[in-house]
Amino acid sequence: MFKKILIANRGEIACRVIKTARRMGIATVAVYSDADARAPFVRMADEAVNIGPSAASESYLVAEKIIAACKQTGAEAVHPGYGFLSERTSFAEALAKEGIEFIGPPVNAIAAMGDKIESKKLALEAGVNVVPGFVGEIDDTEHAVRISEEIGYPVMMKASAGGGGKGMRLAYSEQDVREGFEATKREGLNSFGDDRVFIEKFILNPRHIEIQILGDKHGNILYLNERECSIQRRHQKVVEEAPSPFVTPKMRKAMGEQCVALAAAVGYYSAGTVELIVSGADPSGESFYFLEMNTRLQVEHPVTEAITGVDLVEQMIRVAAGEKLEMTQDDVTIDGWAIENRVYAEDPYRGFLPSTGRLVHYEPPVEPWADDGDANGRRGVDGVRVDDGVFEGGEVSMFYDPMIAKLVTWGETRGEAADLQIQALDAFRIEGLGHNVDFLSAIMQHPRFRSGELTTGFIAEEYPDGFEGAATSDHLKRALAAIAGVIATADADRAQRIDQRLNGRTAPPGDWVVTLDGRDYAVSLEEDGITVDGAQIELEMEYTPGDVIVDVEVDDDPLTIQLKPTRTGYAITTRGAKHVLRILPAHIAHLASHMIEKIPPDLSKFLICPMPGLLMKLHVGEGEDVQPGQPLATVEAMKMENILRAEKAGVVAKINAAQGDSLAVDAVILELE
C-alpha cells in the first residue's frame, strides 16, 4: 500500500480523498493555487505545495507542476479527483514515466473512452446502442448545419472532450446551430484544450441514468447499480439519486452487464461511470443508449456509497496499489435510498446567475462528513451527509466551479430521503452570496419529483419563467404569521426591559397584524394559546431575540425557519421560499396605508452585467438599432458563455465597456436611447 499520495485537485473532492487516505494510514499532499491558499483542504493535508496563480490554466491544469510537487514531497501516487487533469492521457503518461502511480484507469481506457467521438465508435463495435448522430470531425458551421438537417432537429452539439455541462448546446433550428456551433467550439477549446465538436440526435423526454463501474487490475469488473441524474440545468446535474425510480431489476441487470462488457473491451480498472440516455416514454427500459464514459470518480459518488456501503475512493486507492476486489457482483446490494443535492453559488431568483463572493455566514445542517470507515457512517449524521470544501469567511472564486457543498440524505424509502433533504435544506445557512438552497427545496417538494416522473427537461418544463420560490400552502402562511407574532412579542418584551425608559415598563403587545404576501393576518397571543384570524393554531418553539435559525413545531409537524430582521418585521426563509413579513401592533396597523412606497428607477435602457465575468464579445456598436431578443453582448462567467439580449427596441447611445474587460456585477455595459 502507498505511504503517501498527492491529490491533484481542490475543494470538496480534495477534502474527500484526504479523509479516506487518513483513515487508511496514508499521508497526503495537497497542491493549491494562490486563490486556495487558505482553503480547508490545504489545512487538512499533511503537506501542501503552492503550484501557481489562481487561474486553473496556470496551476491545477499544469501537469509539470503536479509532478514537481510529487518529487518534492516523495508522493508515490496521485489521485486526480474529477475535472482538471483527471481524464488527460498525457498526465497519466507523464506520471508513469516518473514512476508515480495514477489512481485511476489505464491510459488506453482514458484515451478510448475520454474522447466522445472515439468512444461512440468503440461502443458501436462492442454492440452497444448509441444515439443516432454524426461520428466524425465537423469542418465548419455550414457543415454543422447540413449534418443537423440530415439527423433531424432537435440536435445536441457537444465538445468532444467536454464534460460537466460545458461545451454543449441544444439546437432546435438552423439559427440555433449557427449561433451555437462556434460557441461550443470555443468552450471546448477554453475548458479542455480541444475544439472538436460532434452532433447527435436529441432524445425527447430523456432520462439520464448512469451505471457505476468498479474494476481491478486482475480482470474483475463489477457494476454498483445505477444513479438517476435527470434533473439538470444547462446540462449540469443538480439532483442525483440512487437507485433510480424508473429502473427495474431487469433493466438494471441489462444496463449493468452491457456497461461491464464495454469496460472490459478497454481493459478498464478503477472507478468509472457509463452514462446512458434512456427514453422515458418507453417503460420497458429497452430504449437506452450509450452517451459517454467518465473515466474517473463522479461528483455524485456518495449516493452509491450510501446504498451499497462501498467506499469508492478507498477502492480506487486499493486497486491502484494492485489489490484485488474483495467483493463479487452478488455482494453488491441496494439498501435504502439516497439523494444528493448540489448546493451552488448561483441565484435562482435572478435567472440562476453565477454569484461569486465571500461566505459571510456558512453553517451546514450537520458537521461535514468525516470518514470513520463504517459503512453506515457514509450516510452521515442521522442520514444527512455534507461534503464540502469551503469555510465561513472564505470566498467562492470566479476561477472555479461554483459548487459550495454536496448535501446527501439517506432513508429507508425515497420519500424519507426527500423529506430529510427538505429539513436539512431549511437548516442550511449561507449568507453573503446567492445560492440555490430554496430552489433545491422546491424540487424536493414538487409533486412531479415525488412521483418519480423525471426527464432532463424537468427544470425547463416546471420553471419556464424562472424561479420565484416554492409554492406555500395557506396552512403554512398561517403558521408563519403565528410564528411572527411570537417573535414580535419576544422582541418587544426584551425592548421593554431596557432601563431608564421615560414611560417606564409596559407589557409587550399581544395582538399583531402580520402582512404576508399581500394579506393581513390578525395574530393574538393569549394565555390559553395562539389564534390567527380567530382560529387556534398549535405552536411550540423556543426563541431568544437574536436567533437566526429557529426550530418550530406547528400542529406536531417540525419546521425550521431562518430569520433576518427588516425595518418593519422579518424576512423568513423556509420550505424553499423567502417571505417578507411586516409585523405591526394591532392598534397602529391601520396607519400602514399612509406609508409611502419607494418606486424603483427604470433601468430598462441599460444593459447591466448580471454577474461578475469577462466581456467576450460586443455584438453591436454605437448608433445601431436593436430589436427585442437581439444579442448585445457575450459574457463569460464560471467558464460558461452567457449571451445578453435586448429587452426592448432602441438605439445604442453609448458603450461603456470593451471586449476583454473584466466586469463587476451590475456594471453598465451599454446604454440605449
XYZ file of C-alpha atoms in Angstrom:
673
model
C 0.000 0.000 0.000
C 1.113 3.563 -0.667
C 2.655 5.552 2.158
C 1.982 8.972 0.654
C -0.358 10.204 -2.093
C -0.877 13.599 -3.699
C -4.345 14.940 -4.523
C -4.243 16.849 -7.809
C -7.454 18.723 -7.145
C -9.126 21.203 -4.829
C -12.278 21.899 -2.840
C -14.643 19.251 -1.556
C -13.213 16.353 -3.549
C -9.709 17.055 -2.224
C -11.141 17.017 1.314
C -12.994 13.778 0.494
C -9.870 11.957 -0.668
C -7.763 13.245 2.232
C -10.270 11.921 4.800
C -10.235 8.400 3.385
C -6.468 8.352 2.914
C -6.021 9.475 6.526
C -8.252 6.621 7.733
C -6.172 4.177 5.677
C -2.977 5.461 7.314
C -1.731 7.135 4.132
C -0.043 10.556 4.317
C -1.441 13.190 1.954
C -0.087 16.084 -0.087
C -2.280 18.949 -1.285
C -1.426 21.234 -4.179
C -3.046 24.639 -4.266
C -3.264 27.842 -6.269
C -2.946 31.342 -4.854
C -6.751 31.598 -4.601
C -6.872 28.472 -2.434
C -4.076 29.319 -0.011
C -6.494 29.367 2.969
C -8.803 26.592 1.782
C -9.744 23.745 4.160
C -8.169 21.015 2.020
C -4.797 22.768 2.289
C -5.001 22.735 6.083
C -6.251 19.140 6.204
C -3.379 17.627 4.207
C -0.135 16.562 5.859
C 1.814 18.661 3.361
C 0.834 21.380 0.892
C 2.609 22.806 -2.147
C 1.735 26.047 -3.933
C 1.598 25.468 -7.685
C 0.912 28.921 -9.046
C -1.626 31.641 -9.848
C -5.380 31.399 -9.325
C -6.282 30.578 -12.926
C -6.562 26.797 -13.356
C -4.644 27.020 -16.642
C -1.622 28.209 -14.667
C -1.937 25.854 -11.701
C -4.246 22.827 -11.488
C -4.045 22.134 -15.234
C -0.235 22.219 -15.414
C 0.928 18.612 -15.190
C 4.589 19.574 -14.795
C 3.814 21.447 -11.570
C 1.909 18.468 -10.155
C 4.776 16.111 -10.953
C 7.314 18.532 -9.454
C 5.233 18.570 -6.250
C 5.287 14.752 -6.200
C 9.058 14.729 -6.473
C 9.429 17.442 -3.856
C 7.310 15.580 -1.302
C 8.007 11.963 -2.227
C 4.397 11.162 -3.116
C 4.119 7.691 -4.656
C 0.711 8.132 -6.301
C -1.699 10.817 -7.463
C -5.467 10.889 -7.047
C -6.854 13.321 -9.667
C -10.396 13.703 -8.281
C -12.671 14.867 -11.085
C -12.262 17.656 -13.617
C -8.877 19.288 -14.220
C -6.365 16.557 -15.227
C -8.454 13.540 -14.197
C -9.110 12.406 -17.784
C -5.956 13.614 -19.517
C -3.982 10.758 -21.027
C -0.904 12.959 -21.237
C -0.992 13.445 -17.469
C -1.305 9.733 -16.719
C 1.522 9.002 -19.174
C 3.755 11.671 -17.634
C 3.203 10.197 -14.170
C 4.063 6.715 -15.435
C 7.344 7.975 -16.896
C 8.295 9.296 -13.467
C 7.302 6.046 -11.730
C 4.335 7.679 -10.000
C 1.111 5.641 -9.826
C -2.055 7.170 -11.257
C -5.065 6.393 -9.048
C -7.400 5.861 -11.941
C -7.889 3.735 -15.060
C -5.228 2.723 -17.602
C -4.144 5.254 -20.207
C -5.638 3.312 -23.117
C -9.057 3.305 -21.408
C -8.910 7.060 -20.809
C -7.941 7.612 -24.429
C -10.628 5.317 -25.797
C -13.492 6.475 -23.588
C -12.496 10.052 -22.821
C -12.882 11.129 -26.444
C -16.620 11.237 -27.117
C -16.178 10.640 -30.837
C -13.850 7.657 -30.464
C -15.855 6.193 -27.565
C -19.010 6.165 -29.679
C -17.157 4.268 -32.397
C -15.918 1.767 -29.819
C -19.408 1.367 -28.372
C -20.766 0.644 -31.845
C -18.126 -2.028 -32.367
C -18.970 -3.552 -28.988
C -22.637 -3.815 -29.912
C -23.814 -1.109 -27.540
C -26.760 1.052 -28.560
C -25.650 4.585 -29.423
C -27.665 7.708 -30.137
C -28.053 8.412 -33.881
C -25.660 11.131 -34.967
C -22.555 12.132 -36.890
C -19.466 10.407 -35.566
C -16.559 12.314 -37.045
C -14.976 15.738 -37.229
C -17.065 18.679 -38.413
C -15.395 21.195 -40.727
C -17.288 24.419 -40.048
C -20.679 25.944 -39.289
C -22.081 25.181 -42.756
C -21.069 21.538 -42.361
C -22.722 21.508 -38.920
C -25.959 22.874 -40.405
C -26.016 20.181 -43.121
C -25.394 17.412 -40.578
C -28.094 18.725 -38.261
C -30.651 18.808 -41.060
C -29.774 15.238 -42.065
C -30.162 13.962 -38.487
C -33.317 15.994 -37.884
C -33.952 18.594 -35.214
C -33.578 18.825 -32.296
C -29.868 18.003 -32.154
C -27.207 18.315 -29.471
C -23.807 19.849 -30.246
C -21.087 18.626 -27.904
C -17.400 19.347 -27.492
C -15.589 16.074 -27.994
C -13.505 16.492 -24.849
C -16.290 18.198 -22.880
C -17.779 17.336 -19.538
C -19.515 18.825 -16.528
C -22.129 20.502 -18.699
C -19.559 22.636 -20.511
C -19.279 22.653 -24.297
C -22.871 21.618 -25.012
C -25.629 23.334 -26.995
C -29.152 22.179 -27.838
C -30.351 23.296 -31.262
C -33.980 23.269 -32.422
C -33.340 25.084 -35.692
C -30.722 26.145 -38.211
C -30.429 29.502 -36.446
C -29.602 27.728 -33.160
C -26.815 25.805 -34.901
C -25.392 28.946 -36.481
C -25.459 30.781 -33.140
C -24.170 27.922 -31.030
C -21.644 25.929 -33.068
C -18.741 28.365 -32.765
C -19.552 28.987 -29.073
C -19.426 25.236 -28.443
C -16.033 25.051 -30.147
C -14.718 27.950 -28.048
C -15.941 26.444 -24.800
C -14.304 23.136 -25.687
C -11.035 24.862 -26.508
C -11.058 27.140 -23.452
C -12.059 24.478 -20.936
C -10.477 21.332 -22.381
C -7.938 22.404 -24.993
C -9.878 20.647 -27.789
C -12.277 22.436 -30.158
C -13.661 19.364 -31.944
C -17.451 19.088 -31.881
C -19.834 16.254 -32.689
C -23.573 16.327 -33.260
C -26.206 13.777 -32.297
C -29.969 13.404 -32.178
C -31.564 14.793 -29.030
C -33.832 12.169 -27.459
C -37.166 13.677 -26.432
C -38.364 13.054 -22.862
C -34.952 11.660 -21.981
C -33.852 10.325 -18.627
C -30.171 10.454 -17.702
C -29.184 7.242 -15.967
C -25.639 6.172 -15.233
C -24.032 2.923 -14.139
C -21.187 2.920 -11.617
C -18.340 0.637 -12.676
C -15.549 -0.683 -10.443
C -12.744 -2.921 -11.660
C -9.319 -4.148 -10.562
C -6.073 -4.929 -12.382
C -6.846 -8.637 -12.294
C -9.741 -8.562 -14.749
C -12.613 -8.274 -12.273
C -15.257 -5.662 -13.171
C -18.486 -5.012 -11.290
C -21.398 -2.612 -11.651
C -22.577 -0.918 -8.460
C -26.122 -0.240 -9.607
C -27.400 2.959 -11.183
C -27.909 6.617 -10.400
C -30.710 8.809 -11.713
C -29.294 12.175 -12.797
C -32.127 13.536 -14.908
C -32.671 16.814 -13.062
C -30.209 19.122 -14.777
C -29.893 22.770 -15.681
C -27.842 23.741 -18.718
C -26.705 20.096 -18.798
C -25.183 20.467 -15.328
C -26.542 17.928 -12.850
C -28.432 19.414 -9.919
C -30.019 16.398 -8.204
C -28.805 12.801 -8.237
C -30.281 9.756 -6.567
C -29.692 6.049 -6.211
C -31.360 3.860 -7.129
C -33.495 5.274 -9.963
C -37.283 5.279 -9.516
C -37.547 4.277 -13.186
C -35.179 1.309 -13.325
C -36.489 -2.212 -12.715
C -34.275 -5.143 -11.646
C -34.425 -6.444 -15.224
C -33.332 -3.072 -16.648
C -30.595 -2.755 -14.022
C -29.130 -6.127 -14.963
C -29.267 -5.425 -18.713
C -27.695 -1.993 -18.380
C -25.099 -3.147 -15.879
C -23.942 -6.151 -17.892
C -23.700 -4.116 -21.089
C -21.660 -1.430 -19.328
C -19.346 -4.044 -17.822
C -18.815 -5.517 -21.306
C -17.947 -2.071 -22.630
C -15.465 -1.517 -19.787
C -13.928 -4.931 -20.351
C -13.394 -4.103 -24.023
C -10.842 -1.465 -22.995
C -9.336 -3.380 -20.062
C -10.834 -0.966 -17.561
C -9.960 -0.851 -13.884
C -10.609 1.641 -11.049
C -13.892 3.536 -10.661
C -15.732 4.779 -13.725
C -19.208 5.659 -14.871
C -21.058 4.793 -18.049
C -23.704 7.402 -18.793
C -26.844 6.322 -20.598
C -29.712 8.263 -22.070
C -33.000 6.428 -21.676
C -36.304 7.198 -23.323
C -38.753 7.996 -20.551
C -41.562 7.187 -22.974
C -40.518 3.524 -23.053
C -41.471 1.823 -19.760
C -39.725 -1.362 -20.889
C -36.383 0.391 -20.389
C -35.034 -1.222 -23.546
C -34.565 2.143 -25.291
C -31.295 3.073 -23.618
C -28.300 4.449 -25.455
C -24.631 4.903 -24.639
C -23.857 8.559 -24.031
C -20.296 8.594 -22.751
C -17.992 7.049 -20.195
C -16.402 9.143 -17.481
C -13.084 7.529 -16.662
C -12.900 8.959 -13.162
C -14.762 9.352 -9.900
C -18.112 11.126 -10.267
C -19.273 14.122 -8.251
C -22.345 12.127 -7.228
C -20.486 9.046 -5.967
C -21.754 9.457 -2.342
C -25.275 8.269 -3.230
C -23.834 4.997 -4.500
C -21.725 4.685 -1.354
C -24.821 5.254 0.790
C -26.891 2.428 -0.721
C -24.077 -0.098 -1.279
C -21.767 0.578 1.680
C -18.783 0.593 -0.701
C -16.173 3.357 -0.243
C -15.297 4.180 -3.845
C -12.278 6.332 -3.001
C -10.810 3.589 -0.842
C -11.390 1.035 -3.603
C -9.675 3.291 -6.151
C -6.611 3.535 -3.938
C -6.526 -0.211 -3.288
C -6.933 -1.029 -6.980
C -4.127 1.375 -7.907
C -1.908 -0.413 -5.366
C -2.592 -3.716 -7.162
C -5.082 -5.261 -4.746
C -7.939 -7.472 -5.908
C -11.548 -6.523 -5.297
C -12.761 -8.412 -2.252
C -16.397 -8.325 -3.391
C -18.272 -10.048 -6.197
C -21.313 -8.923 -8.152
C -23.546 -10.901 -5.798
C -22.218 -8.848 -2.878
C -23.494 -5.613 -4.416
C -26.869 -4.804 -2.895
C -29.286 -1.890 -2.596
C -30.030 -0.759 0.933
C -32.462 2.157 1.170
C -32.453 5.303 -0.945
C -30.030 8.218 -1.244
C -30.435 11.676 -2.771
C -27.720 14.252 -3.438
C -28.369 17.949 -3.996
C -25.600 20.177 -5.303
C -25.546 23.459 -3.426
C -24.283 26.025 -5.941
C -23.238 29.672 -5.723
C -25.889 30.797 -8.161
C -29.001 32.896 -7.665
C -32.205 31.167 -8.843
C -34.175 34.343 -8.144
C -32.051 36.111 -10.790
C -32.124 33.518 -13.526
C -29.512 31.265 -11.872
C -26.749 33.772 -12.480
C -23.347 32.864 -11.005
C -22.836 34.502 -7.629
C -19.229 34.684 -6.530
C -18.089 36.348 -3.334
C -17.454 35.890 0.368
C -19.299 33.418 2.552
C -20.192 35.850 5.307
C -22.021 33.067 7.148
C -21.704 29.365 6.408
C -23.358 26.820 8.663
C -24.325 23.419 7.200
C -27.126 21.441 8.879
C -24.647 18.866 10.244
C -20.888 18.736 10.638
C -19.086 17.971 7.340
C -18.735 14.251 6.747
C -15.797 12.545 8.436
C -14.723 9.137 7.131
C -14.752 6.750 10.105
C -14.666 3.614 7.961
C -18.173 2.485 8.916
C -20.486 1.678 6.011
C -23.441 3.288 7.770
C -21.223 6.255 8.589
C -21.078 7.035 4.863
C -24.681 8.113 5.290
C -23.618 10.984 7.536
C -25.283 12.089 10.764
C -28.740 10.543 11.145
C -28.917 10.106 7.390
C -27.591 13.582 6.494
C -24.122 13.949 4.947
C -22.393 17.148 3.872
C -19.329 17.043 1.602
C -17.795 20.499 1.321
C -14.525 22.338 0.918
C -15.433 25.868 1.979
C -15.380 27.791 5.244
C -17.095 30.758 6.809
C -15.251 33.894 5.761
C -13.807 32.241 2.652
C -14.641 33.115 -0.938
C -16.300 31.258 -3.766
C -13.955 32.242 -6.562
C -14.823 33.103 -10.149
C -11.922 30.888 -11.231
C -13.517 27.529 -10.402
C -16.739 25.553 -10.282
C -19.493 27.345 -8.295
C -20.249 24.362 -6.029
C -20.425 25.201 -2.333
C -21.303 21.766 -0.973
C -22.994 18.446 -1.675
C -25.925 17.586 0.573
C -26.645 13.858 0.711
C -29.509 12.213 2.575
C -30.324 8.538 3.112
C -33.607 6.950 4.103
C -35.303 3.592 4.033
C -37.519 4.909 1.222
C -37.274 7.596 -1.451
C -39.856 9.678 0.370
C -37.861 9.572 3.600
C -34.680 10.661 1.821
C -36.528 13.566 0.153
C -38.121 14.658 3.442
C -34.678 14.662 5.070
C -33.426 16.868 2.239
C -36.171 19.422 2.904
C -35.388 19.519 6.623
C -31.648 19.774 6.048
C -32.003 22.488 3.391
C -34.163 24.538 5.769
C -31.304 24.443 8.286
C -28.506 25.182 5.773
C -27.383 28.744 6.490
C -25.497 30.539 3.730
C -25.150 34.319 3.589
C -23.008 36.690 1.550
C -23.775 35.421 -1.931
C -26.633 33.974 -3.911
C -27.259 30.242 -3.587
C -29.772 27.662 -4.787
C -30.918 26.179 -1.462
C -34.507 27.409 -1.883
C -34.635 26.005 -5.401
C -33.390 22.597 -4.273
C -36.029 22.506 -1.544
C -38.697 23.391 -4.092
C -37.633 20.450 -6.257
C -37.742 18.061 -3.305
C -41.343 19.167 -2.588
C -42.501 19.192 -6.213
C -45.291 16.665 -6.935
C -43.615 15.591 -10.178
C -40.336 14.880 -8.388
C -42.140 12.951 -5.669
C -43.870 10.842 -8.337
C -40.537 9.972 -9.989
C -41.690 11.169 -13.426
C -38.383 12.791 -14.323
C -36.708 13.873 -17.548
C -33.721 16.082 -18.321
C -36.264 18.776 -19.207
C -37.726 18.834 -15.691
C -36.403 22.268 -14.678
C -37.166 23.954 -18.011
C -40.659 22.481 -18.068
C -41.605 23.129 -14.449
C -39.956 26.543 -14.124
C -40.304 28.055 -17.625
C -40.497 31.607 -16.293
C -37.721 31.233 -13.757
C -37.893 30.595 -10.035
C -39.758 32.785 -7.574
C -39.815 30.462 -4.575
C -41.611 27.240 -3.749
C -45.381 27.260 -3.528
C -46.582 27.964 0.014
C -49.812 26.494 1.383
C -52.372 28.586 3.253
C -51.706 26.473 6.344
C -48.001 27.310 6.262
C -48.743 31.017 5.773
C -50.967 30.993 8.849
C -48.205 29.209 10.763
C -45.643 31.816 9.694
C -47.969 34.587 10.811
C -48.293 32.928 14.231
C -44.526 32.479 14.463
C -44.058 36.149 13.574
C -46.418 37.111 16.394
C -44.422 35.112 18.940
C -41.140 36.604 17.708
C -42.505 40.145 17.749
C -43.784 39.703 21.314
C -40.430 38.329 22.483
C -38.554 41.199 20.818
C -40.938 43.760 22.325
C -40.549 42.200 25.757
C -36.776 42.494 25.553
C -37.082 46.126 24.433
C -39.344 46.853 27.385
C -36.656 45.617 29.787
C -34.246 48.434 28.883
C -33.543 50.513 31.990
C -34.453 54.199 32.423
C -37.232 54.297 29.856
C -39.122 57.624 30.142
C -42.555 55.979 30.237
C -41.492 53.094 32.464
C -42.091 49.444 31.733
C -45.213 48.378 29.903
C -46.434 44.951 28.896
C -45.477 43.934 25.344
C -48.322 43.826 22.807
C -50.096 40.527 22.406
C -52.149 41.451 19.364
C -50.451 41.896 15.993
C -51.285 42.339 12.344
C -48.879 40.358 10.202
C -48.803 41.138 6.476
C -47.611 38.245 4.325
C -47.801 38.052 0.523
C -50.220 40.992 0.452
C -52.642 39.588 3.016
C -53.165 40.711 6.610
C -53.374 38.111 9.383
C -54.688 39.024 12.835
C -52.495 37.238 15.374
C -53.394 37.139 19.054
C -51.253 35.675 21.837
C -53.306 34.703 24.872
C -52.684 32.616 27.965
C -54.529 29.614 26.572
C -52.965 29.673 23.106
C -52.383 31.489 19.813
C -55.018 32.374 17.258
C -54.671 33.508 13.660
C -57.788 35.245 12.325
C -59.647 33.798 15.299
C -58.644 30.168 14.621
C -56.490 28.308 17.131
C -53.069 27.118 15.998
C -50.805 24.720 17.917
C -47.292 26.131 18.081
C -44.201 25.042 20.007
C -40.945 26.973 19.688
C -38.044 28.327 21.669
C -36.920 31.747 20.535
C -34.402 34.142 22.043
C -34.140 37.603 20.476
C -31.223 37.495 18.052
C -31.697 33.878 16.963
C -31.300 33.391 13.210
C -32.349 29.727 12.993
C -35.376 28.553 14.946
C -36.883 25.068 15.220
C -40.661 25.073 15.440
C -43.455 22.528 15.719
C -46.691 23.528 14.026
C -49.605 21.184 14.692
C -46.990 18.496 15.531
C -45.123 18.997 12.228
C -41.437 20.025 12.544
C -40.363 23.208 10.770
C -37.041 25.055 10.673
C -37.014 28.739 9.802
C -34.230 31.232 9.140
C -34.751 34.830 10.270
C -33.399 38.132 9.053
C -34.686 41.397 10.566
C -36.144 44.063 8.285
C -37.231 47.637 9.033
C -40.816 46.630 9.779
C -40.559 42.938 10.622
C -38.673 39.883 9.489
C -37.728 38.023 6.342
C -38.408 34.341 6.987
C -36.945 31.601 4.807
C -38.336 28.085 4.996
C -39.581 25.303 2.759
C -37.893 26.714 -0.332
C -39.242 30.263 -0.219
C -38.444 33.668 1.256
C -41.271 35.650 2.844
C -41.019 39.279 3.941
C -43.406 39.810 6.839
C -44.480 43.210 8.078
C -45.356 42.953 11.777
C -47.239 45.821 13.412
C -49.081 46.126 16.747
C -52.794 45.795 16.074
C -53.629 49.252 17.429
C -51.459 51.047 14.837
C -51.660 48.655 11.888
C -54.437 50.681 10.236
C -51.942 53.540 9.770
C -49.788 51.427 7.416
C -51.784 52.641 4.418
C -50.231 56.096 4.906
C -46.673 54.808 4.430
C -45.139 55.941 1.118
C -43.694 53.205 -1.075
C -40.446 53.887 -2.885
C -40.761 53.286 -6.638
C -37.620 51.687 -8.146
C -35.947 53.540 -11.032
C -36.418 52.419 -14.648
C -33.246 50.586 -15.682
C -34.597 49.133 -18.921
C -32.434 51.430 -21.065
C -29.238 49.958 -19.596
C -27.617 46.632 -20.459
C -26.421 45.627 -16.988
C -23.958 42.790 -16.416
C -25.864 40.301 -14.247
C -22.787 38.533 -12.861
C -19.029 39.044 -12.456
C -17.365 37.939 -15.686
C -15.299 38.643 -18.776
C -16.767 40.571 -21.724
C -16.026 38.177 -24.561
C -17.825 39.978 -27.373
C -19.889 43.063 -28.174
C -22.421 42.315 -30.894
C -23.444 45.941 -31.572
C -21.868 49.368 -31.927
C -22.928 52.891 -31.051
C -25.754 54.199 -33.227
C -27.078 50.754 -34.189
C -30.773 49.903 -33.966
C -31.609 46.874 -31.811
C -34.740 44.751 -31.501
C -36.083 42.761 -28.522
C -34.215 39.469 -28.141
C -31.233 40.586 -30.215
C -27.806 39.541 -28.820
C -25.963 42.585 -27.459
C -23.001 41.114 -25.575
C -21.462 37.784 -24.557
C -20.083 37.474 -21.023
C -18.077 34.509 -19.777
C -18.569 33.519 -16.140
C -17.540 30.261 -14.468
C -16.199 29.189 -17.908
C -19.710 29.373 -19.402
C -20.652 31.869 -22.111
C -23.815 33.889 -21.446
C -25.500 35.862 -24.230
C -27.130 39.086 -23.004
C -30.053 40.169 -25.183
C -32.050 43.364 -25.664
C -35.244 43.573 -23.623
C -36.750 46.290 -25.803
C -36.219 48.085 -29.108
C -33.906 51.095 -29.186
C -30.708 52.664 -30.464
C -27.311 52.097 -28.867
C -26.424 55.508 -27.409
C -23.249 54.700 -25.510
C -20.927 51.756 -24.939
C -19.190 51.733 -21.547
C -17.054 48.574 -21.810
C -14.668 46.985 -24.278
C -14.119 43.394 -25.276
C -11.733 41.732 -22.836
C -12.823 43.852 -19.869
C -13.474 42.205 -16.515
C -16.940 43.266 -15.397
C -18.367 43.505 -11.913
C -21.956 42.526 -11.170
C -24.376 45.321 -12.179
C -21.752 47.039 -14.365
C -23.415 49.002 -17.192
C -22.159 47.599 -20.499
C -24.122 49.912 -22.801
C -27.000 52.368 -22.826
C -29.981 52.607 -25.178
C -31.985 55.657 -26.162
